[in-house]
Amino acid sequence: MKPLGPIPSGFAAIDGELAIGGRKASALVAEAGTPMFVYDGALITARVAALRAALPERLGLHYAMKANPYPPLLRHMAGLVDGFDIASGGELAMAEAAGVPAERISFAGPGKRDADLEAAIIKGVTLNLESPREAERALALAERLGRAPKLAIRVNPDFDLKGSGMKMGGGAKPFGVDAAAVPALVRQIIAAGAEWRGFHIYAGSQTLDAAAIADMQAATIALAARLAEESGAPLPACNLGGGFGIPYFPGDVPLDLGAVGAALGAQFAALPEVLLQTAFCIELGRYLVGEAGVYLARIIDRKESHGEIFLVTDGGLHHQLAASGNFGTVVRRNYPSAIATKFGAAPEEEASIVGCLCTPLDRLADRGAFPRAEEGDLVAVFCAGAYGASASPVNFLGHGPAAECLVNATS
Ligand SMILES: *Cc1c(COP(=O)(O)O)cnc(C)c1O
C-alpha cells in the first residue's frame, strides 16, 4: 500500500459522491463527458482573499498564466488579481481576449521572437528582458516603431529558493541577466529613452517552507536595493517572484501564509531609501489555481494481474502528466485521488488507477487504498488546477483533449 497525497479542503460529498463547487461529479460529466477538468472559481476567489488578508497591502498580486490558461478561468482571474505574467505571444493574445489591459501585463520568458517583442511594444506591455541582446533587439524595434518601450530586466539572482521543486535562479541559467551585468544595462535602457519598469527576480517554485520564502524575499529585496543603487536610477517596480507551493504528496503540510506575510511586512517596514517609492508584486501560478481543479475520468475496465487490481480509466498522462510523476519530479509519489462516485467511503482494497495510454508511465495512483470501484465509476485526481491540460502531451496516442469547465465563475 502506498499513501495518497492530501485531498485539498473545499470538496464535500453529496449523496456519497464528490461535489465540486456544490455540483456532483456525475452531473458535471453528464454534459461534456469524461475525462474532464473541473475548476471551482469560488475556491480561487477564496484563495486570493486569503492572500490579500495575509500579505502586506502594498504588495501587488500577479497571476502567472502558464499555470492554467483556460479562457473562462482567465476571465475569472482578471477580476481578482492586479496583473498577469505571460511568457509567449500566444499567452499575450489569450490575456487580451480575457480582457486584461496591456498595462497590467508583463512578458517574461527566453527566446522572444521579433514578432513577440513588436506586439508587446505596440500594445504597451512591459517586457521583462532576459538578456542584453534581447534588450538591444527590443530597443531597435521600438525605435523603428516610434514607440517608447516599457522595459524591465529579469535578474538572474545569485541565490535560489531553498526546497524549491524547480530551480530557476542561482548560477548559470537561460533565464534573466546575471546580476553583475544589470546596472550597466539599466543605464543603457534609460539612456535609449525607454520607459524604465524595474526588476523581475524569480528564484524558484513550489516550496511549502515559509522560512525559505521569507529568506528568498529578503535576499531579493536586498539584491534589488543593491542593483538600484549601482544603476543610479530610482526603481519604479520590483517583481519579487513567487515560489508559494501547494501540498501534493503524503506528509506535505500547507504553506504558513501568515508567517510569509509577517516576514514581508517587516521587510517593507525597513526598506532602504532607494526602494521607498518602489511598487512591489509577487507572481503566483499553482498557489492560486492548483487546488481548485479536479480531473475526473471514468473507469473503463477493472482487471487483476498477478494479484494486483488495476482500475483502467479513459484519462491519463496525456491530460495530467504531473500526477503520473513525469513532470519534473525525481521520485514518483501519489497525488491525492479518490473514487469520486464513492467519495468519503471507507477504503476496502488496494488498487492502482491507470490511464488508457500504452505506456507503463501512465499511472495516476499507484497501489492506493480505495473503496471498491467498478466499471462506470468516476475517479478524481486532485490538485489538477495548475499544469494539467496545458502542460500535458495531449497528442500522444490520439485520445484527444479533456473537457474543461469552470463552476462558480464570477464573469
Ligand atoms: C512558472 C513561473 C511562475 C509560476 O510558478 P508556480 O510554481 O506555478 O507559482 C512564476 N513566475 C515565473 C517566472 C515562472 O516561470
CSV table of C-alpha atoms and ligand atoms in Angstrom, one decimal:
chain,number,residue,atom,x,y,z
A,1,MET,CA,0.0,0.0,0.0
A,2,LYS,CA,1.3,3.4,-0.9
A,3,PRO,CA,-0.1,6.6,0.7
A,4,LEU,CA,-2.1,9.1,-1.3
A,5,GLY,CA,-1.5,12.9,-1.2
A,6,PRO,CA,-3.8,15.0,1.0
A,7,ILE,CA,-7.1,16.0,-0.6
A,8,PRO,CA,-7.4,19.8,-0.6
A,9,SER,CA,-10.1,21.4,1.5
A,10,GLY,CA,-13.3,22.6,-0.1
A,11,PHE,CA,-14.6,19.3,-1.5
A,12,ALA,CA,-17.6,17.7,0.1
A,13,ALA,CA,-19.7,14.7,-0.6
A,14,ILE,CA,-23.3,14.9,-1.7
A,15,ASP,CA,-25.2,11.6,-1.7
A,16,GLY,CA,-21.9,9.8,-1.3
A,17,GLU,CA,-20.5,11.5,-4.3
A,18,LEU,CA,-17.7,14.1,-4.7
A,19,ALA,CA,-19.2,17.5,-5.3
A,20,ILE,CA,-17.2,20.3,-6.9
A,21,GLY,CA,-18.5,23.8,-6.3
A,22,GLY,CA,-21.7,22.3,-5.0
A,23,ARG,CA,-22.3,20.1,-8.1
A,24,LYS,CA,-22.0,16.3,-8.1
A,25,ALA,CA,-19.2,14.8,-10.3
A,26,SER,CA,-21.7,12.7,-12.2
A,27,ALA,CA,-23.8,15.8,-13.1
A,28,LEU,CA,-20.7,17.7,-14.2
A,29,VAL,CA,-19.6,15.0,-16.6
A,30,ALA,CA,-23.1,14.3,-17.8
A,31,GLU,CA,-22.8,17.3,-20.2
A,32,ALA,CA,-19.3,17.2,-21.7
A,33,GLY,CA,-18.3,13.6,-20.9
A,34,THR,CA,-15.1,12.2,-19.4
A,35,PRO,CA,-12.3,12.9,-19.0
A,36,MET,CA,-12.9,16.4,-17.7
A,37,PHE,CA,-11.1,19.1,-15.7
A,38,VAL,CA,-13.4,21.0,-13.3
A,39,TYR,CA,-12.2,24.2,-11.7
A,40,ASP,CA,-14.1,25.9,-8.8
A,41,GLY,CA,-14.0,29.7,-9.2
A,42,ALA,CA,-15.2,30.2,-5.6
A,43,LEU,CA,-12.1,28.3,-4.3
A,44,ILE,CA,-9.9,30.6,-6.4
A,45,THR,CA,-11.7,33.7,-5.1
A,46,ALA,CA,-11.2,32.5,-1.6
A,47,ARG,CA,-7.5,31.8,-2.1
A,48,VAL,CA,-7.0,35.3,-3.4
A,49,ALA,CA,-8.8,36.7,-0.4
A,50,ALA,CA,-6.6,34.7,2.0
A,51,LEU,CA,-3.5,36.0,0.3
A,52,ARG,CA,-4.7,39.6,0.4
A,53,ALA,CA,-5.5,39.2,4.1
A,54,ALA,CA,-2.2,37.7,5.0
A,55,LEU,CA,0.2,39.7,2.8
A,56,PRO,CA,1.1,43.4,3.1
A,57,GLU,CA,-1.4,45.7,1.4
A,58,ARG,CA,1.5,47.3,-0.5
A,59,LEU,CA,2.2,44.0,-2.4
A,60,GLY,CA,0.5,43.5,-5.8
A,61,LEU,CA,-0.6,40.0,-6.8
A,62,HIS,CA,0.0,38.7,-10.3
A,63,TYR,CA,-1.2,35.5,-11.9
A,64,ALA,CA,1.5,33.5,-13.9
A,65,MET,CA,-1.0,32.3,-16.5
A,66,LYS,CA,1.1,29.4,-17.8
A,67,ALA,CA,-0.3,27.5,-14.7
A,68,ASN,CA,-3.8,27.5,-16.3
A,69,PRO,CA,-4.7,29.4,-19.5
A,70,TYR,CA,-8.3,28.1,-19.8
A,71,PRO,CA,-10.2,31.2,-21.1
A,72,PRO,CA,-13.1,31.3,-18.6
A,73,LEU,CA,-10.6,30.9,-15.8
A,74,LEU,CA,-8.5,33.8,-17.2
A,75,ARG,CA,-11.6,36.0,-17.2
A,76,HIS,CA,-12.3,35.0,-13.6
A,77,MET,CA,-8.7,35.8,-12.6
A,78,ALA,CA,-8.8,39.1,-14.5
A,79,GLY,CA,-11.2,40.4,-11.9
A,80,LEU,CA,-9.2,39.2,-8.9
A,81,VAL,CA,-5.5,39.9,-9.4
A,82,ASP,CA,-3.5,43.1,-10.1
A,83,GLY,CA,-1.5,41.8,-13.1
A,84,PHE,CA,-0.9,38.9,-15.4
A,85,ASP,CA,2.5,37.5,-16.1
A,86,ILE,CA,2.8,35.9,-19.6
A,87,ALA,CA,5.6,34.1,-21.3
A,88,SER,CA,4.7,33.9,-25.0
A,89,GLY,CA,2.9,35.8,-27.8
A,90,GLY,CA,0.2,33.2,-27.6
A,91,GLU,CA,-0.4,34.0,-23.9
A,92,LEU,CA,-0.5,37.7,-24.7
A,93,ALA,CA,-3.3,37.1,-27.2
A,94,MET,CA,-5.2,35.0,-24.6
A,95,ALA,CA,-4.7,37.5,-21.8
A,96,GLU,CA,-6.0,40.3,-24.1
A,97,ALA,CA,-9.0,38.1,-25.1
A,98,ALA,CA,-9.8,37.7,-21.4
A,99,GLY,CA,-10.0,41.5,-21.1
A,100,VAL,CA,-6.7,42.1,-19.2
A,101,PRO,CA,-5.5,45.7,-20.0
A,102,ALA,CA,-2.0,45.8,-21.5
A,103,GLU,CA,-0.6,48.0,-18.7
A,104,ARG,CA,-1.3,45.1,-16.3
A,105,ILE,CA,0.6,42.6,-18.3
A,106,SER,CA,4.3,41.7,-18.1
A,107,PHE,CA,6.0,39.4,-20.6
A,108,ALA,CA,9.0,37.3,-19.4
A,109,GLY,CA,10.5,34.2,-21.0
A,110,PRO,CA,13.6,33.4,-23.0
A,111,GLY,CA,13.6,33.3,-26.8
A,112,LYS,CA,11.1,36.1,-27.6
A,113,ARG,CA,10.9,36.5,-31.3
A,114,ASP,CA,10.8,39.9,-33.0
A,115,ALA,CA,7.0,39.5,-33.6
A,116,ASP,CA,6.5,38.9,-29.9
A,117,LEU,CA,8.6,41.9,-28.9
A,118,GLU,CA,6.8,44.1,-31.5
A,119,ALA,CA,3.3,43.0,-30.3
A,120,ALA,CA,4.3,43.8,-26.7
A,121,ILE,CA,5.8,47.2,-27.6
A,122,ILE,CA,2.8,48.3,-29.8
A,123,LYS,CA,0.3,47.2,-27.1
A,124,GLY,CA,2.2,48.8,-24.2
A,125,VAL,CA,3.0,45.5,-22.4
A,126,THR,CA,6.0,45.5,-20.0
A,127,LEU,CA,8.9,43.4,-21.4
A,128,ASN,CA,10.9,41.5,-18.8
A,129,LEU,CA,14.2,41.4,-20.7
A,130,GLU,CA,16.0,38.0,-20.4
A,131,SER,CA,19.4,39.1,-21.9
A,132,PRO,CA,21.4,42.1,-23.0
A,133,ARG,CA,20.9,41.1,-26.7
A,134,GLU,CA,17.1,40.9,-26.2
A,135,ALA,CA,17.3,44.5,-24.8
A,136,GLU,CA,19.1,45.6,-27.9
A,137,ARG,CA,16.6,44.0,-30.2
A,138,ALA,CA,13.7,45.5,-28.2
A,139,LEU,CA,15.2,49.0,-28.4
A,140,ALA,CA,15.9,48.7,-32.1
A,141,LEU,CA,12.3,47.5,-32.8
A,142,ALA,CA,10.9,50.3,-30.6
A,143,GLU,CA,12.9,52.9,-32.5
A,144,ARG,CA,11.6,51.6,-35.8
A,145,LEU,CA,8.1,51.6,-34.5
A,146,GLY,CA,8.5,55.1,-33.0
A,147,ARG,CA,7.4,53.9,-29.5
A,148,ALA,CA,9.0,54.2,-26.1
A,149,PRO,CA,9.0,50.5,-24.9
A,150,LYS,CA,8.2,49.6,-21.3
A,151,LEU,CA,11.3,47.6,-20.2
A,152,ALA,CA,12.1,45.7,-17.1
A,153,ILE,CA,15.1,43.5,-16.5
A,154,ARG,CA,14.7,39.9,-15.3
A,155,VAL,CA,17.6,39.5,-13.0
A,156,ASN,CA,19.3,36.1,-12.6
A,157,PRO,CA,19.9,36.2,-8.9
A,158,ASP,CA,22.9,34.9,-7.1
A,159,PHE,CA,20.8,32.6,-4.9
A,160,ASP,CA,17.9,30.2,-5.3
A,161,LEU,CA,14.8,29.2,-3.4
A,162,LYS,CA,15.6,26.5,-0.8
A,163,GLY,CA,13.5,23.4,-1.1
A,164,SER,CA,12.1,24.5,-4.4
A,165,GLY,CA,10.8,21.9,-6.8
A,166,MET,CA,12.2,23.7,-9.9
A,167,LYS,CA,15.3,25.8,-9.5
A,168,MET,CA,15.1,28.9,-11.7
A,169,GLY,CA,17.9,31.1,-10.3
A,170,GLY,CA,21.5,30.8,-8.9
A,171,GLY,CA,24.4,30.0,-11.2
A,172,ALA,CA,24.4,29.7,-15.0
A,173,LYS,CA,20.8,29.9,-16.3
A,174,PRO,CA,19.0,30.6,-19.5
A,175,PHE,CA,16.7,33.0,-17.6
A,176,GLY,CA,17.5,36.6,-16.8
A,177,VAL,CA,20.6,38.8,-16.9
A,178,ASP,CA,23.4,38.0,-14.5
A,179,ALA,CA,23.2,40.4,-11.5
A,180,ALA,CA,26.7,41.8,-12.2
A,181,ALA,CA,25.7,42.9,-15.7
A,182,VAL,CA,22.4,44.6,-14.6
A,183,PRO,CA,23.4,48.1,-13.6
A,184,ALA,CA,25.1,48.9,-16.9
A,185,LEU,CA,22.1,47.6,-18.8
A,186,VAL,CA,19.7,49.7,-16.7
A,187,ARG,CA,21.7,52.8,-17.6
A,188,GLN,CA,21.7,51.8,-21.3
A,189,ILE,CA,18.0,51.3,-21.4
A,190,ILE,CA,17.2,54.6,-19.7
A,191,ALA,CA,19.7,56.5,-22.0
A,192,ALA,CA,17.9,55.0,-25.0
A,193,GLY,CA,14.7,56.6,-24.0
A,194,ALA,CA,12.7,53.5,-22.8
A,195,GLU,CA,10.2,53.7,-20.0
A,196,TRP,CA,12.1,52.0,-17.2
A,197,ARG,CA,9.9,49.5,-15.4
A,198,GLY,CA,12.3,47.9,-12.9
A,199,PHE,CA,13.3,44.4,-11.9
A,200,HIS,CA,11.8,40.9,-12.1
A,201,ILE,CA,13.6,38.5,-9.8
A,202,TYR,CA,12.3,34.9,-9.8
A,203,ALA,CA,14.3,32.4,-7.7
A,204,GLY,CA,12.1,29.2,-7.8
A,205,SER,CA,8.8,27.5,-7.4
A,206,GLN,CA,6.8,25.1,-5.2
A,207,THR,CA,8.1,25.3,-1.7
A,208,LEU,CA,6.0,24.7,1.4
A,209,ASP,CA,8.6,26.3,3.7
A,210,ALA,CA,7.6,29.7,4.9
A,211,ALA,CA,11.1,30.5,6.2
A,212,ALA,CA,12.6,29.6,2.8
A,213,ILE,CA,10.2,32.1,1.1
A,214,ALA,CA,10.9,34.8,3.7
A,215,ASP,CA,14.7,34.3,3.2
A,216,MET,CA,14.3,34.5,-0.5
A,217,GLN,CA,12.2,37.6,-0.4
A,218,ALA,CA,14.7,39.3,2.0
A,219,ALA,CA,17.5,38.4,-0.4
A,220,THR,CA,15.5,39.6,-3.4
A,221,ILE,CA,14.8,43.0,-1.7
A,222,ALA,CA,18.5,43.3,-0.8
A,223,LEU,CA,19.6,42.5,-4.3
A,224,ALA,CA,17.1,44.9,-5.8
A,225,ALA,CA,18.3,47.7,-3.5
A,226,ARG,CA,22.0,47.0,-4.3
A,227,LEU,CA,21.3,46.9,-8.1
A,228,ALA,CA,19.2,50.1,-7.9
A,229,GLU,CA,21.9,51.9,-6.0
A,230,GLU,CA,24.5,50.7,-8.5
A,231,SER,CA,22.4,51.8,-11.5
A,232,GLY,CA,21.9,55.2,-10.1
A,233,ALA,CA,18.2,55.3,-11.0
A,234,PRO,CA,15.1,55.1,-8.9
A,235,LEU,CA,13.3,51.7,-9.1
A,236,PRO,CA,9.7,52.1,-10.2
A,237,ALA,CA,8.7,48.4,-9.7
A,238,CYS,CA,10.1,45.1,-8.4
A,239,ASN,CA,8.5,41.7,-9.0
A,240,LEU,CA,9.7,39.5,-6.1
A,241,GLY,CA,8.9,36.2,-7.9
A,242,GLY,CA,6.7,33.6,-6.3
A,243,GLY,CA,7.5,30.1,-5.2
A,244,PHE,CA,4.4,29.5,-3.0
A,245,GLY,CA,3.8,25.8,-3.1
A,246,ILE,CA,0.8,23.6,-2.5
A,247,PRO,CA,0.6,20.2,-0.8
A,248,TYR,CA,0.6,17.4,-3.4
A,249,PHE,CA,2.1,14.5,-1.6
A,250,PRO,CA,1.7,12.4,1.6
A,251,GLY,CA,3.0,14.3,4.5
A,252,ASP,CA,3.0,17.7,2.8
A,253,VAL,CA,1.8,20.5,5.0
A,254,PRO,CA,0.3,23.7,3.6
A,255,LEU,CA,2.4,26.8,3.5
A,256,ASP,CA,2.1,29.1,6.6
A,257,LEU,CA,0.9,32.2,4.8
A,258,GLY,CA,0.7,34.2,8.0
A,259,ALA,CA,4.4,33.7,8.6
A,260,VAL,CA,5.2,34.7,5.0
A,261,GLY,CA,3.1,37.9,5.4
A,262,ALA,CA,4.6,38.8,8.7
A,263,ALA,CA,8.2,38.5,7.4
A,264,LEU,CA,7.4,40.5,4.3
A,265,GLY,CA,5.7,43.2,6.4
A,266,ALA,CA,8.8,43.5,8.5
A,267,GLN,CA,10.9,43.9,5.3
A,268,PHE,CA,8.6,46.6,4.0
A,269,ALA,CA,8.7,48.4,7.3
A,270,ALA,CA,12.5,48.7,7.0
A,271,LEU,CA,13.1,49.3,3.3
A,272,PRO,CA,16.2,51.1,2.2
A,273,GLU,CA,15.8,54.7,0.9
A,274,VAL,CA,16.3,53.6,-2.7
A,275,LEU,CA,13.2,51.4,-2.6
A,276,LEU,CA,10.8,53.6,-0.7
A,277,GLN,CA,8.8,54.5,-3.8
A,278,THR,CA,9.0,51.1,-5.5
A,279,ALA,CA,5.8,49.2,-6.3
A,280,PHE,CA,6.3,45.5,-5.3
A,281,CYS,CA,4.4,42.5,-6.5
A,282,ILE,CA,4.6,38.7,-6.5
A,283,GLU,CA,3.6,36.3,-9.2
A,284,LEU,CA,1.9,33.0,-8.4
A,285,GLY,CA,0.6,30.2,-10.6
A,286,ARG,CA,-0.2,27.0,-8.8
A,287,TYR,CA,-0.9,28.6,-5.4
A,288,LEU,CA,-3.8,30.5,-7.0
A,289,VAL,CA,-5.4,27.8,-9.1
A,290,GLY,CA,-3.8,24.4,-8.4
A,291,GLU,CA,-6.0,23.1,-5.6
A,292,ALA,CA,-9.2,24.5,-7.2
A,293,GLY,CA,-9.1,21.9,-10.0
A,294,VAL,CA,-10.1,18.3,-10.2
A,295,TYR,CA,-9.5,15.8,-13.0
A,296,LEU,CA,-12.4,13.4,-13.5
A,297,ALA,CA,-12.1,10.2,-15.5
A,298,ARG,CA,-14.3,7.1,-15.9
A,299,ILE,CA,-13.3,3.6,-15.1
A,300,ILE,CA,-13.5,1.6,-18.3
A,301,ASP,CA,-12.1,-1.7,-17.1
A,302,ARG,CA,-11.3,-3.4,-13.8
A,303,LYS,CA,-8.7,-6.1,-14.0
A,304,GLU,CA,-6.4,-8.1,-11.9
A,305,SER,CA,-2.8,-9.0,-12.8
A,306,HIS,CA,-0.6,-11.1,-10.6
A,307,GLY,CA,-2.8,-10.3,-7.6
A,308,GLU,CA,-2.9,-6.5,-8.2
A,309,ILE,CA,-6.0,-4.6,-9.0
A,310,PHE,CA,-6.0,-2.1,-11.9
A,311,LEU,CA,-8.7,0.5,-12.4
A,312,VAL,CA,-8.2,1.4,-16.1
A,313,THR,CA,-9.7,4.8,-16.9
A,314,ASP,CA,-10.4,6.8,-20.0
A,315,GLY,CA,-8.0,9.5,-18.7
A,316,GLY,CA,-4.2,9.5,-18.3
A,317,LEU,CA,-0.9,11.3,-18.5
A,318,HIS,CA,-1.9,12.9,-21.8
A,319,HIS,CA,-4.0,15.3,-19.7
A,320,GLN,CA,-2.5,15.1,-16.3
A,321,LEU,CA,1.2,14.4,-16.8
A,322,ALA,CA,2.2,15.8,-13.4
A,323,ALA,CA,0.1,13.3,-11.5
A,324,SER,CA,1.8,10.5,-13.3
A,325,GLY,CA,5.1,11.7,-11.9
A,326,ASN,CA,6.7,12.7,-15.2
A,327,PHE,CA,6.7,16.5,-14.9
A,328,GLY,CA,9.8,17.5,-13.1
A,329,THR,CA,9.7,15.1,-10.1
A,330,VAL,CA,12.6,12.8,-9.2
A,331,VAL,CA,10.7,10.1,-7.2
A,332,ARG,CA,7.1,9.2,-8.2
A,333,ARG,CA,4.7,9.8,-5.3
A,334,ASN,CA,0.9,9.7,-5.3
A,335,TYR,CA,-1.2,12.8,-5.9
A,336,PRO,CA,-4.4,13.0,-3.9
A,337,SER,CA,-7.0,10.9,-5.6
A,338,ALA,CA,-10.4,9.2,-4.8
A,339,ILE,CA,-13.2,7.3,-6.3
A,340,ALA,CA,-15.5,10.3,-7.0
A,341,THR,CA,-18.7,8.2,-7.1
A,342,LYS,CA,-17.9,6.7,-3.6
A,343,PHE,CA,-16.4,9.9,-2.0
A,344,GLY,CA,-15.8,9.5,1.7
A,345,ALA,CA,-16.5,5.8,1.7
A,346,ALA,CA,-14.0,3.6,3.7
A,347,PRO,CA,-11.1,2.1,1.8
A,348,GLU,CA,-11.7,-1.6,1.0
A,349,GLU,CA,-8.9,-2.7,-1.3
A,350,GLU,CA,-5.5,-1.8,-2.7
A,351,ALA,CA,-5.7,-0.7,-6.4
A,352,SER,CA,-3.8,1.3,-9.0
A,353,ILE,CA,-5.6,3.9,-11.1
A,354,VAL,CA,-4.1,3.8,-14.6
A,355,GLY,CA,-4.7,5.7,-17.8
A,356,CYS,CA,-5.6,4.4,-21.3
A,357,LEU,CA,-2.1,5.0,-22.8
A,358,CYS,CA,0.1,2.1,-23.9
A,359,THR,CA,3.0,3.0,-21.6
A,360,PRO,CA,3.8,1.9,-18.1
A,361,LEU,CA,4.3,5.6,-17.2
A,362,ASP,CA,0.6,6.1,-17.4
A,363,ARG,CA,-0.3,5.6,-13.7
A,364,LEU,CA,-2.4,8.2,-11.9
A,365,ALA,CA,-2.3,6.5,-8.5
A,366,ASP,CA,0.0,3.6,-7.5
A,367,ARG,CA,-1.3,1.0,-5.1
A,368,GLY,CA,-3.6,3.3,-3.1
A,369,ALA,CA,-6.3,2.3,-0.6
A,370,PHE,CA,-9.7,2.9,-2.2
A,371,PRO,CA,-13.3,1.7,-1.7
A,372,ARG,CA,-14.1,-1.0,-4.2
A,373,ALA,CA,-14.8,0.6,-7.6
A,374,GLU,CA,-16.4,-0.9,-10.8
A,375,GLU,CA,-16.6,-0.1,-14.5
A,376,GLY,CA,-18.5,3.1,-14.8
A,377,ASP,CA,-17.4,4.7,-11.6
A,378,LEU,CA,-15.6,8.0,-11.7
A,379,VAL,CA,-12.2,8.7,-10.3
A,380,ALA,CA,-10.9,12.1,-9.2
A,381,VAL,CA,-7.3,13.3,-9.2
A,382,PHE,CA,-7.0,16.5,-7.1
A,383,CYS,CA,-4.5,19.4,-7.4
A,384,ALA,CA,-5.3,19.4,-11.1
A,385,GLY,CA,-6.0,23.2,-11.5
A,386,ALA,CA,-2.4,24.0,-12.5
A,387,TYR,CA,-0.1,22.4,-15.1
A,388,GLY,CA,-2.8,20.0,-16.2
A,389,ALA,CA,-4.5,20.3,-19.5
A,390,SER,CA,-2.0,22.8,-21.0
A,391,ALA,CA,1.2,21.1,-19.7
A,392,SER,CA,0.5,17.5,-20.8
A,393,PRO,CA,1.2,15.8,-24.1
A,394,VAL,CA,-2.4,15.7,-25.4
A,395,ASN,CA,-1.5,14.5,-28.9
A,396,PHE,CA,0.3,11.4,-27.6
A,397,LEU,CA,-1.7,8.3,-28.7
A,398,GLY,CA,-4.5,10.3,-30.2
A,399,HIS,CA,-7.2,10.1,-27.5
A,400,GLY,CA,-7.9,13.8,-27.8
A,401,PRO,CA,-8.2,16.6,-25.2
A,402,ALA,CA,-10.1,16.5,-21.9
A,403,ALA,CA,-13.2,18.7,-21.5
A,404,GLU,CA,-12.8,21.7,-19.2
A,405,CYS,CA,-15.3,23.6,-17.1
A,406,LEU,CA,-15.3,26.4,-14.6
A,407,VAL,CA,-18.0,26.4,-11.9
A,408,ASN,CA,-18.9,29.3,-9.7
A,409,ALA,CA,-17.4,31.8,-12.2
A,410,THR,CA,-18.0,35.5,-11.4
A,411,SER,CA,-17.9,36.7,-15.1
B,1,LIG,C1,6.3,29.2,-13.9
B,1,LIG,C2,6.5,30.6,-13.3
B,1,LIG,C3,5.8,31.1,-12.3
B,1,LIG,C4,4.7,30.3,-11.6
B,1,LIG,O1,5.1,29.2,-10.9
B,1,LIG,P1,4.2,28.5,-9.9
B,1,LIG,O2,5.1,27.5,-9.2
B,1,LIG,O3,3.1,27.9,-10.6
B,1,LIG,O4,3.7,29.5,-8.9
B,1,LIG,C5,6.0,32.3,-11.9
B,1,LIG,N1,7.0,33.1,-12.5
B,1,LIG,C6,7.8,32.6,-13.4
B,1,LIG,C7,8.8,33.5,-14.0
B,1,LIG,C8,7.6,31.3,-13.9
B,1,LIG,O5,8.4,30.9,-14.9
